[in-house]
mmCIF file of C-alpha atoms in Angstrom:
data_model
loop_
_atom_site.group_PDB
_atom_site.id
_atom_site.type_symbol
_atom_site.label_atom_id
_atom_site.label_comp_id
_atom_site.label_asym_id
_atom_site.label_seq_id
_atom_site.Cartn_x
_atom_site.Cartn_y
_atom_site.Cartn_z
ATOM 1 C CA VAL A 1 -47.286 -218.912 104.607
ATOM 2 C CA TYR A 2 -45.282 -220.871 102.136
ATOM 3 C CA SER A 3 -46.746 -221.734 98.907
ATOM 4 C CA PHE A 4 -44.990 -224.104 96.216
ATOM 5 C CA ASN A 5 -45.736 -224.860 92.529
ATOM 6 C CA ARG A 6 -44.540 -228.326 93.242
ATOM 7 C CA LYS A 7 -45.434 -230.218 96.901
ATOM 8 C CA PRO A 8 -42.431 -231.102 98.698
ATOM 9 C CA ALA A 9 -41.587 -234.626 99.314
ATOM 10 C CA GLY A 10 -41.273 -233.735 102.958
ATOM 11 C CA LEU A 11 -42.044 -230.767 105.457
ATOM 12 C CA LYS A 12 -40.878 -230.823 109.228
ATOM 13 C CA ALA A 13 -41.869 -228.311 111.695
ATOM 14 C CA VAL A 14 -39.403 -227.794 114.855
ATOM 15 C CA GLY A 15 -40.135 -224.781 116.813
ATOM 16 C CA GLU A 16 -39.213 -221.707 114.758
ATOM 17 C CA LYS A 17 -37.381 -223.911 112.192
ATOM 18 C CA VAL A 18 -38.763 -225.707 109.196
ATOM 19 C CA ASP A 19 -36.942 -228.050 106.976
ATOM 20 C CA ILE A 20 -38.756 -228.681 103.422
ATOM 21 C CA ASN A 21 -37.054 -231.246 100.726
ATOM 22 C CA TRP A 22 -37.824 -232.313 97.602
ATOM 23 C CA THR A 23 -36.761 -236.045 95.908
ATOM 24 C CA ILE A 24 -35.735 -234.954 91.963
ATOM 25 C CA THR A 25 -34.593 -237.496 89.815
ATOM 26 C CA LEU A 26 -32.873 -235.965 86.662
ATOM 27 C CA ALA A 27 -31.882 -237.595 83.393
ATOM 28 C CA PRO A 28 -28.126 -236.465 82.293
ATOM 29 C CA GLY A 29 -28.494 -232.512 80.833
ATOM 30 C CA LYS A 30 -31.979 -232.224 82.280
ATOM 31 C CA ASN A 31 -33.236 -229.717 84.894
ATOM 32 C CA GLN A 32 -35.974 -228.785 86.926
ATOM 33 C CA THR A 33 -37.151 -225.749 88.940
ATOM 34 C CA ILE A 34 -38.669 -225.220 92.275
ATOM 35 C CA LYS A 35 -40.862 -222.174 92.285
ATOM 36 C CA PHE A 36 -42.172 -220.874 95.448
ATOM 37 C CA ALA A 37 -43.789 -218.048 97.487
ATOM 38 C CA TYR A 38 -43.752 -216.638 100.852
ATOM 39 C CA ALA A 39 -46.140 -214.301 102.297
ATOM 40 C CA ILE A 40 -46.074 -212.587 105.861
ATOM 41 C CA GLY A 41 -49.279 -211.262 107.823
ATOM 42 C CA ASP A 42 -51.170 -211.880 110.505
ATOM 43 C CA LYS A 43 -54.405 -213.085 109.334
ATOM 44 C CA VAL A 44 -54.111 -216.613 108.110
ATOM 45 C CA ALA A 45 -56.936 -216.452 105.138
ATOM 46 C CA SER A 46 -55.476 -213.618 103.421
ATOM 47 C CA VAL A 47 -51.903 -214.232 103.565
ATOM 48 C CA THR A 48 -52.167 -218.180 102.632
ATOM 49 C CA ALA A 49 -54.787 -216.359 99.574
ATOM 50 C CA THR A 50 -51.555 -214.191 98.735
ATOM 51 C CA ALA A 51 -49.046 -216.905 98.667
ATOM 52 C CA THR A 52 -51.175 -218.993 96.503
ATOM 53 C CA THR A 53 -51.976 -216.241 94.014
ATOM 54 C CA TRP A 54 -48.086 -215.844 93.823
ATOM 55 C CA THR A 55 -47.320 -219.090 93.078
ATOM 56 C CA SER A 56 -49.829 -219.539 90.694
ATOM 57 C CA SER A 57 -48.900 -216.539 88.705
ATOM 58 C CA PHE A 58 -45.260 -217.112 89.616
ATOM 59 C CA ASP A 59 -43.399 -215.920 86.392
ATOM 60 C CA LYS A 60 -45.323 -212.724 86.304
ATOM 61 C CA GLN A 61 -44.710 -211.839 89.918
ATOM 62 C CA PHE A 62 -41.242 -212.890 89.683
ATOM 63 C CA ASN A 63 -40.471 -210.654 86.747
ATOM 64 C CA SER A 64 -42.275 -207.730 88.366
ATOM 65 C CA ALA A 65 -40.032 -207.819 91.494
ATOM 66 C CA ARG A 66 -37.371 -208.538 89.325
ATOM 67 C CA LEU A 67 -38.204 -205.059 87.175
ATOM 68 C CA LYS A 68 -38.827 -203.179 90.838
ATOM 69 C CA TRP A 69 -35.658 -204.232 92.028
ATOM 70 C CA GLU A 70 -33.512 -203.222 88.731
ATOM 71 C CA GLU A 71 -35.576 -199.816 89.110
ATOM 72 C CA ARG A 72 -34.447 -199.393 92.659
ATOM 73 C CA TRP A 73 -30.534 -200.358 91.875
ATOM 74 C CA GLN A 74 -30.433 -197.918 89.174
ATOM 75 C CA LEU A 75 -32.097 -195.078 91.372
ATOM 76 C CA SER A 76 -29.442 -195.624 94.057
ATOM 77 C CA PHE A 77 -26.734 -193.983 91.291
ATOM 78 C CA LYS A 78 -29.154 -191.195 90.405
ATOM 79 C CA PRO A 79 -28.614 -187.733 91.955
ATOM 80 C CA GLY A 80 -32.246 -186.374 92.697
ATOM 81 C CA ASN A 81 -33.837 -189.707 92.504
ATOM 82 C CA LYS A 82 -37.619 -190.181 94.123
ATOM 83 C CA PHE A 83 -36.481 -193.119 96.133
ATOM 84 C CA PHE A 84 -33.449 -192.295 98.313
ATOM 85 C CA SER A 85 -32.439 -188.942 99.760
ATOM 86 C CA GLY A 86 -28.956 -189.539 98.275
ATOM 87 C CA HIS A 87 -27.060 -191.474 96.094
ATOM 88 C CA PHE A 88 -23.999 -193.833 95.403
ATOM 89 C CA PRO A 89 -21.051 -192.397 93.270
ATOM 90 C CA THR A 90 -20.899 -194.113 89.975
ATOM 91 C CA LEU A 91 -17.732 -196.281 89.720
ATOM 92 C CA ALA A 92 -15.889 -195.843 86.074
ATOM 93 C CA THR A 93 -13.299 -198.705 85.698
ATOM 94 C CA ASN A 94 -12.026 -201.213 83.496
ATOM 95 C CA ASP A 95 -10.838 -203.343 86.318
ATOM 96 C CA GLN A 96 -13.695 -206.045 86.470
ATOM 97 C CA LYS A 97 -12.414 -207.185 89.916
ATOM 98 C CA ILE A 98 -12.637 -203.821 91.660
ATOM 99 C CA ARG A 99 -15.899 -203.193 89.309
ATOM 100 C CA ARG A 100 -17.235 -206.419 91.263
ATOM 101 C CA VAL A 101 -16.107 -205.505 94.463
ATOM 102 C CA TYR A 102 -17.417 -202.050 94.665
ATOM 103 C CA TYR A 103 -21.054 -202.886 92.832
ATOM 104 C CA GLU A 104 -21.739 -205.776 95.139
ATOM 105 C CA GLY A 105 -20.787 -203.714 98.234
ATOM 106 C CA ALA A 106 -23.457 -201.088 96.953
ATOM 107 C CA LEU A 107 -25.925 -203.735 96.902
ATOM 108 C CA ILE A 108 -25.997 -204.525 100.301
ATOM 109 C CA PRO A 109 -27.570 -201.821 101.701
ATOM 110 C CA LEU A 110 -30.488 -202.182 99.059
ATOM 111 C CA LEU A 111 -30.974 -205.905 100.377
ATOM 112 C CA MET A 112 -31.149 -204.817 104.046
ATOM 113 C CA CYS A 113 -33.467 -201.795 103.553
ATOM 114 C CA ARG A 114 -36.762 -202.309 105.066
ATOM 115 C CA THR A 115 -39.899 -199.666 103.948
ATOM 116 C CA ASN A 116 -42.555 -201.166 106.076
ATOM 117 C CA LEU A 117 -41.176 -200.825 109.710
ATOM 118 C CA PRO A 118 -42.573 -197.932 112.029
ATOM 119 C CA TYR A 119 -39.137 -196.972 113.082
ATOM 120 C CA SER A 120 -38.565 -194.803 110.002
ATOM 121 C CA LYS A 121 -39.522 -194.692 106.191
ATOM 122 C CA ARG A 122 -36.433 -196.151 105.452
ATOM 123 C CA CYS A 123 -34.710 -198.879 107.848
ATOM 124 C CA PHE A 124 -31.610 -200.396 106.901
ATOM 125 C CA VAL A 125 -31.182 -203.245 109.330
ATOM 126 C CA THR A 126 -28.062 -204.953 110.176
ATOM 127 C CA ALA A 127 -28.918 -209.062 109.478
ATOM 128 C CA GLY A 128 -31.353 -210.973 107.679
ATOM 129 C CA PRO A 129 -33.146 -212.460 106.529
ATOM 130 C CA GLN A 130 -33.235 -215.512 109.140
ATOM 131 C CA TRP A 131 -31.947 -213.632 112.212
ATOM 132 C CA ALA A 132 -32.471 -210.112 113.919
ATOM 133 C CA ASN A 133 -34.987 -209.109 111.092
ATOM 134 C CA THR A 134 -35.629 -205.687 112.556
ATOM 135 C CA LEU A 135 -32.661 -204.707 114.170
ATOM 136 C CA VAL A 136 -30.160 -201.929 113.573
ATOM 137 C CA TYR A 137 -26.692 -202.756 115.589
ATOM 138 C CA PHE A 138 -24.740 -199.439 116.538
ATOM 139 C CA TRP A 139 -21.487 -201.154 115.975
ATOM 140 C CA ASP A 140 -22.408 -202.732 112.605
ATOM 141 C CA ALA A 141 -24.066 -199.355 111.401
ATOM 142 C CA GLU A 142 -20.552 -197.441 112.101
ATOM 143 C CA MET A 143 -19.172 -199.907 109.886
ATOM 144 C CA TRP A 144 -20.723 -198.662 106.893
ATOM 145 C CA ALA A 145 -21.680 -195.015 107.987
ATOM 146 C CA ASN A 146 -19.970 -193.178 105.241
ATOM 147 C CA THR A 147 -21.867 -194.915 102.778
ATOM 148 C CA LEU A 148 -25.562 -194.689 104.520
ATOM 149 C CA ALA A 149 -24.693 -190.948 104.594
ATOM 150 C CA MET A 150 -24.214 -190.954 100.678
ATOM 151 C CA LEU A 151 -27.313 -193.111 100.076
ATOM 152 C CA GLU A 152 -29.849 -191.694 102.523
ATOM 153 C CA PRO A 153 -28.932 -188.913 104.776
ATOM 154 C CA GLU A 154 -32.193 -188.032 105.792
ATOM 155 C CA ALA A 155 -33.071 -191.332 107.131
ATOM 156 C CA MET A 156 -29.721 -191.525 108.716
ATOM 157 C CA LYS A 157 -30.021 -187.905 110.330
ATOM 158 C CA GLU A 158 -33.321 -189.179 111.810
ATOM 159 C CA GLN A 159 -31.907 -192.711 113.280
ATOM 160 C CA LEU A 160 -28.977 -190.678 114.889
ATOM 161 C CA SER A 161 -31.241 -188.479 116.643
ATOM 162 C CA LYS A 162 -33.624 -191.175 118.006
ATOM 163 C CA TRP A 163 -30.652 -193.193 118.991
ATOM 164 C CA PHE A 164 -30.341 -190.678 121.794
ATOM 165 C CA LEU A 165 -33.858 -191.066 122.960
ATOM 166 C CA LEU A 166 -32.799 -194.904 124.267
ATOM 167 C CA ASP A 167 -30.294 -195.632 127.013
ATOM 168 C CA HIS A 168 -27.358 -197.161 124.451
ATOM 169 C CA HIS A 169 -25.636 -198.116 128.043
ATOM 170 C CA GLN A 170 -28.260 -200.954 128.230
ATOM 171 C CA CYS A 171 -28.456 -202.324 124.789
ATOM 172 C CA TYR A 172 -26.604 -203.151 121.513
ATOM 173 C CA ALA A 173 -29.292 -202.388 119.041
ATOM 174 C CA VAL A 174 -32.598 -200.728 118.019
ATOM 175 C CA ASP A 175 -35.896 -202.831 117.125
ATOM 176 C CA CYS A 176 -37.193 -201.024 114.309
ATOM 177 C CA LEU A 177 -40.795 -202.657 114.985
ATOM 178 C CA SER A 178 -41.160 -201.457 118.211
ATOM 179 C CA GLY A 179 -38.639 -198.410 118.375
ATOM 180 C CA GLY A 180 -37.141 -199.860 121.796
ATOM 181 C CA LYS A 181 -33.718 -201.390 122.775
ATOM 182 C CA ALA A 182 -32.573 -204.688 122.174
ATOM 183 C CA GLY A 183 -29.725 -207.161 123.552
ATOM 184 C CA PRO A 184 -27.264 -206.234 126.297
ATOM 185 C CA TRP A 185 -24.601 -203.545 126.111
ATOM 186 C CA TYR A 186 -21.492 -203.437 123.781
ATOM 187 C CA ALA A 187 -18.433 -201.486 124.658
ATOM 188 C CA ALA A 188 -18.455 -200.151 121.200
ATOM 189 C CA ASN A 189 -21.501 -198.188 121.463
ATOM 190 C CA ASP A 190 -20.104 -194.888 122.455
ATOM 191 C CA TRP A 191 -17.559 -195.225 119.764
ATOM 192 C CA SER A 192 -19.999 -196.408 117.081
ATOM 193 C CA ILE A 193 -22.411 -193.295 117.529
ATOM 194 C CA PHE A 194 -19.942 -190.660 117.538
ATOM 195 C CA ARG A 195 -18.277 -192.063 114.564
ATOM 196 C CA SER A 196 -21.665 -192.443 112.853
ATOM 197 C CA ILE A 197 -22.342 -188.735 113.806
ATOM 198 C CA GLU A 198 -18.810 -187.776 112.006
ATOM 199 C CA ALA A 199 -19.446 -189.637 109.025
ATOM 200 C CA TYR A 200 -23.007 -188.127 108.659
ATOM 201 C CA ILE A 201 -21.495 -184.616 109.012
ATOM 202 C CA GLY A 202 -18.433 -185.380 107.054
ATOM 203 C CA VAL A 203 -20.531 -186.686 103.950
ATOM 204 C CA THR A 204 -23.391 -183.934 104.193
ATOM 205 C CA GLY A 205 -21.548 -181.192 105.382
ATOM 206 C CA ASP A 206 -24.549 -180.502 107.835
ATOM 207 C CA THR A 207 -22.857 -179.079 110.803
ATOM 208 C CA SER A 208 -26.241 -177.481 111.840
ATOM 209 C CA PHE A 209 -27.385 -181.086 112.838
ATOM 210 C CA LEU A 210 -24.556 -180.736 116.141
ATOM 211 C CA ARG A 211 -27.460 -177.872 117.331
ATOM 212 C CA GLU A 212 -30.348 -180.106 116.881
ATOM 213 C CA THR A 213 -31.814 -181.346 120.314
ATOM 214 C CA ALA A 214 -32.416 -185.018 121.164
ATOM 215 C CA ASN A 215 -33.437 -186.142 124.763
ATOM 216 C CA GLY A 216 -33.009 -182.563 126.228
ATOM 217 C CA LYS A 217 -29.427 -182.082 125.055
ATOM 218 C CA THR A 218 -27.956 -180.913 121.506
ATOM 219 C CA ILE A 219 -26.140 -183.561 119.526
ATOM 220 C CA LEU A 220 -22.880 -181.842 120.452
ATOM 221 C CA GLN A 221 -23.559 -181.648 124.323
ATOM 222 C CA HIS A 222 -24.340 -185.693 124.054
#
């Protein structure tokens, strides 16, 4: 459910796509702000009420969300924090371009972190918010495996073990909603899984993980 503080001039739904537009006339130097809330659920009445409440108290809700995101951002760089099982290194530099690249790179995993999917208490989905909202692709996970091992080693270890419960020669991703496989096979799957395990062990030093079992074999045997 979407709820708006200003009624749209037009709203058109075509399949899963919805086009929403406003017609706004502004004098020179003037501006207007459109505020809207978006709630998801399976009970229409409660979801509608939630979205409407958020819109009616928009500034309060927006500021609360901003503060929570700021807190999570700070925790992602704090050793022994209460949200993530690991943390990012803090980069000290006077080079503003390098600083921006580094910290915007660190922001992406936080944007992809999901705490409400059954697969794990910490799921880092590959894409979003429009497509593949619940999927973790083996190939893409490998691309930032070192980063994940630093930020969330516990969830990463759990994820790696669960990957061997699926036939990764019959899919390209794991669905964090169902726990099942998604999509066709990707040729990069085997390499991606191997490389992710290498990254986990290289960052954490947890070589005992190779002796743990998953789907009838040790990780090393796999």
